[in-house]
Amino acid sequence: DPGGRWTASANTAEQHARIGKLLPDARGLQRAVVVREINQGSEETEQGSVSLFEHVPNAEVPTLIWQARSVYKTHRPTVLLTDVDGDGDLDIAHSDWGTLAAYDGQSGKILAKLNWLDRRHRGVFIAKDIDGDSLPEFVVIGQFHMNVSVVGNSGNRVRVLWSRSDDEDLGVQD
């Protein structure tokens, strides 16, 4: 925010956010937030929510545009803004615990979801077109449990192209 009224680095243990222009006709920027929610009961769950807020210049507080339940549990998700479906608008993608979920940036509709690893992978989450089809593929590099995965994207479906984990030889020397 050029006026310094809100913080762009909302990466705490409980909340991860990215700021960008997700609503082309909006006056200000938008903030996509993935929040971890822990419900105590007979069993602890860590399913969170994905929200989009609009920050209008000179407004005191942001406006909630939409909110959706996260399709997978979240702990410390890594969040990206990228055009997942090739429609020209930014979408929200997050990865955590061997999962990837993508939401339409304007509506919150689920665009894609995938669960391929049953382990935490705090680390790096990258969106980059690597096959030349103008859609981003996703690279997930885990540092907590060492793993590297490349996830293909057809615009409405994601699938693991390859994945290697610390139970396999990654060529890492101690």
Tab-separated table of C-alpha atoms in Angstrom:
chain	number	residue	atom	x	y	z
A	1	ASP	CA	0.000	0.000	0.000
A	2	PRO	CA	1.623	3.268	-1.071
A	3	GLY	CA	-0.040	5.025	1.881
A	4	GLY	CA	1.354	2.509	4.379
A	5	ARG	CA	-2.049	1.749	5.946
A	6	TRP	CA	-1.783	-2.048	5.759
A	7	THR	CA	1.038	-4.544	5.758
A	8	ALA	CA	1.969	-6.527	2.669
A	9	SER	CA	3.904	-9.154	4.620
A	10	ALA	CA	1.112	-10.965	6.461
A	11	ASN	CA	3.143	-14.169	6.802
A	12	THR	CA	2.730	-15.214	10.415
A	13	ALA	CA	2.387	-18.725	11.790
A	14	GLU	CA	-1.389	-18.438	11.443
A	15	GLN	CA	-1.893	-16.446	8.257
A	16	HIS	CA	-0.279	-16.358	4.828
A	17	ALA	CA	-1.162	-13.745	2.241
A	18	ARG	CA	-0.256	-12.330	-1.157
A	19	ILE	CA	-1.222	-8.984	-2.629
A	20	GLY	CA	-2.042	-8.318	-6.264
A	21	LYS	CA	-4.601	-7.130	-8.790
A	22	LEU	CA	-7.094	-10.037	-8.834
A	23	LEU	CA	-10.161	-7.926	-9.652
A	24	PRO	CA	-9.406	-6.005	-12.863
A	25	ASP	CA	-12.227	-3.464	-12.408
A	26	ALA	CA	-11.529	-2.749	-8.727
A	27	ARG	CA	-9.962	0.575	-7.727
A	28	GLY	CA	-7.372	-0.826	-5.345
A	29	LEU	CA	-5.313	-3.942	-4.788
A	30	GLN	CA	-6.615	-7.198	-3.326
A	31	ARG	CA	-5.141	-9.377	-0.607
A	32	ALA	CA	-5.546	-13.154	-0.828
A	33	VAL	CA	-5.298	-14.758	2.607
A	34	VAL	CA	-5.132	-18.406	3.643
A	35	VAL	CA	-5.859	-18.722	7.355
A	36	ARG	CA	-5.267	-21.775	9.507
A	37	GLU	CA	-8.120	-22.684	11.814
A	38	ILE	CA	-7.682	-25.168	14.654
A	39	ASN	CA	-10.845	-26.581	16.176
A	40	GLN	CA	-10.284	-28.320	19.497
A	41	GLY	CA	-12.539	-31.238	20.280
A	42	SER	CA	-12.197	-34.991	20.228
A	43	GLU	CA	-9.781	-34.550	17.340
A	44	GLU	CA	-7.689	-31.567	16.250
A	45	THR	CA	-8.359	-30.369	12.730
A	46	GLU	CA	-6.427	-27.776	10.808
A	47	GLN	CA	-8.730	-26.917	7.933
A	48	GLY	CA	-8.614	-23.258	7.087
A	49	SER	CA	-10.190	-20.725	4.825
A	50	VAL	CA	-9.210	-18.781	1.727
A	51	SER	CA	-10.382	-15.167	1.556
A	52	LEU	CA	-10.081	-12.253	-0.829
A	53	PHE	CA	-10.119	-8.702	0.544
A	54	GLU	CA	-10.244	-5.482	-1.451
A	55	HIS	CA	-8.190	-2.540	-0.243
A	56	VAL	CA	-9.769	0.647	-1.586
A	57	PRO	CA	-7.584	3.767	-1.377
A	58	ASN	CA	-8.409	5.875	1.708
A	59	ALA	CA	-10.699	3.188	3.193
A	60	GLU	CA	-10.268	2.487	6.900
A	61	VAL	CA	-10.711	-1.288	6.648
A	62	PRO	CA	-10.550	-3.786	3.772
A	63	THR	CA	-13.747	-5.222	2.294
A	64	LEU	CA	-14.259	-8.995	2.239
A	65	ILE	CA	-15.056	-9.973	-1.375
A	66	TRP	CA	-15.386	-13.733	-0.892
A	67	GLN	CA	-14.387	-16.522	1.483
A	68	ALA	CA	-14.141	-20.284	0.875
A	69	ARG	CA	-13.207	-23.267	3.034
A	70	SER	CA	-9.803	-24.671	2.225
A	71	VAL	CA	-10.215	-28.071	0.553
A	72	TYR	CA	-7.302	-29.501	2.572
A	73	LYS	CA	-5.897	-28.971	6.032
A	74	THR	CA	-3.492	-26.075	6.297
A	75	HIS	CA	-0.681	-25.483	8.726
A	76	ARG	CA	1.711	-23.004	7.156
A	77	PRO	CA	0.584	-22.884	3.542
A	78	THR	CA	2.653	-21.316	0.824
A	79	VAL	CA	0.442	-19.020	-1.262
A	80	LEU	CA	0.866	-17.901	-4.890
A	81	LEU	CA	-1.032	-15.618	-7.235
A	82	THR	CA	-0.946	-16.977	-10.791
A	83	ASP	CA	-3.297	-17.473	-13.743
A	84	VAL	CA	-4.107	-21.152	-13.123
A	85	ASP	CA	-6.802	-21.582	-15.790
A	86	GLY	CA	-5.479	-19.326	-18.562
A	87	ASP	CA	-8.373	-16.823	-18.481
A	88	GLY	CA	-6.034	-13.846	-18.099
A	89	ASP	CA	-6.918	-13.156	-14.443
A	90	LEU	CA	-4.871	-13.992	-11.354
A	91	ASP	CA	-6.007	-16.940	-9.235
A	92	ILE	CA	-4.963	-18.126	-5.778
A	93	ALA	CA	-2.997	-21.346	-5.284
A	94	HIS	CA	-1.691	-22.765	-2.023
A	95	SER	CA	0.327	-25.798	-1.104
A	96	ASP	CA	0.785	-27.491	2.265
A	97	TRP	CA	1.024	-31.056	3.623
A	98	GLY	CA	1.503	-32.635	0.169
A	99	THR	CA	-1.522	-30.868	-1.247
A	100	LEU	CA	-2.191	-28.216	-3.844
A	101	ALA	CA	-5.419	-26.271	-4.189
A	102	ALA	CA	-6.308	-23.488	-6.622
A	103	TYR	CA	-9.217	-21.060	-6.431
A	104	ASP	CA	-10.621	-18.624	-8.998
A	105	GLY	CA	-9.382	-15.210	-7.942
A	106	GLN	CA	-12.658	-13.450	-8.696
A	107	SER	CA	-15.186	-15.932	-7.260
A	108	GLY	CA	-13.396	-18.372	-4.917
A	109	LYS	CA	-14.579	-21.357	-6.969
A	110	ILE	CA	-12.241	-24.349	-6.694
A	111	LEU	CA	-10.284	-24.682	-9.932
A	112	ALA	CA	-8.072	-27.650	-9.050
A	113	LYS	CA	-7.040	-29.795	-6.112
A	114	LEU	CA	-4.528	-32.565	-5.545
A	115	ASN	CA	-3.284	-34.584	-2.567
A	116	TRP	CA	-0.153	-36.606	-3.297
A	117	LEU	CA	2.082	-36.640	-0.195
A	118	ASP	CA	1.243	-37.358	3.423
A	119	ARG	CA	3.900	-35.129	4.925
A	120	ARG	CA	4.695	-31.533	5.629
A	121	HIS	CA	6.767	-29.751	3.047
A	122	ARG	CA	7.437	-26.265	4.266
A	123	GLY	CA	9.660	-24.779	1.650
A	124	VAL	CA	9.317	-23.408	-1.847
A	125	PHE	CA	6.214	-23.280	-4.078
A	126	ILE	CA	6.728	-22.045	-7.648
A	127	ALA	CA	4.326	-21.516	-10.567
A	128	LYS	CA	5.998	-21.466	-13.988
A	129	ASP	CA	5.006	-22.569	-17.484
A	130	ILE	CA	7.595	-25.249	-18.183
A	131	ASP	CA	5.890	-27.116	-21.037
A	132	GLY	CA	5.024	-24.159	-23.298
A	133	ASP	CA	1.206	-24.398	-23.083
A	134	SER	CA	0.830	-20.926	-21.443
A	135	LEU	CA	-0.440	-22.504	-18.191
A	136	PRO	CA	1.713	-22.685	-15.063
A	137	GLU	CA	3.032	-25.959	-13.765
A	138	PHE	CA	3.807	-26.094	-10.043
A	139	VAL	CA	7.106	-27.009	-8.426
A	140	VAL	CA	7.029	-27.890	-4.740
A	141	ILE	CA	10.325	-28.192	-2.880
A	142	GLY	CA	9.997	-29.314	0.721
A	143	GLN	CA	12.585	-28.564	3.360
A	144	PHE	CA	10.996	-30.081	6.474
A	145	HIS	CA	10.806	-33.541	4.913
A	146	MET	CA	12.974	-33.248	1.836
A	147	ASN	CA	10.895	-33.717	-1.298
A	148	VAL	CA	10.684	-32.288	-4.787
A	149	SER	CA	7.528	-32.554	-6.903
A	150	VAL	CA	6.454	-31.175	-10.260
A	151	VAL	CA	2.696	-30.891	-10.754
A	152	GLY	CA	1.275	-30.523	-14.258
A	153	ASN	CA	-1.670	-28.236	-14.977
A	154	SER	CA	-4.148	-28.512	-17.856
A	155	GLY	CA	-6.237	-25.527	-16.720
A	156	ASN	CA	-8.956	-27.564	-15.037
A	157	ARG	CA	-6.951	-30.508	-13.692
A	158	VAL	CA	-3.619	-30.924	-11.932
A	159	ARG	CA	-1.596	-34.129	-11.685
A	160	VAL	CA	1.831	-35.130	-10.388
A	161	LEU	CA	4.325	-35.360	-13.231
A	162	TRP	CA	7.057	-36.631	-10.910
A	163	SER	CA	7.927	-36.594	-7.246
A	164	ARG	CA	10.965	-37.617	-5.206
A	165	SER	CA	11.184	-37.661	-1.424
A	166	ASP	CA	13.761	-38.188	1.303
A	167	ASP	CA	13.003	-41.924	1.375
A	168	GLU	CA	14.495	-42.011	-2.119
A	169	ASP	CA	17.951	-40.962	-3.232
A	170	LEU	CA	17.765	-37.234	-3.971
A	171	GLY	CA	21.524	-36.948	-4.233
A	172	VAL	CA	21.697	-34.871	-1.040
A	173	GLN	CA	24.899	-35.306	0.924
A	174	ASP	CA	25.010	-34.859	4.723
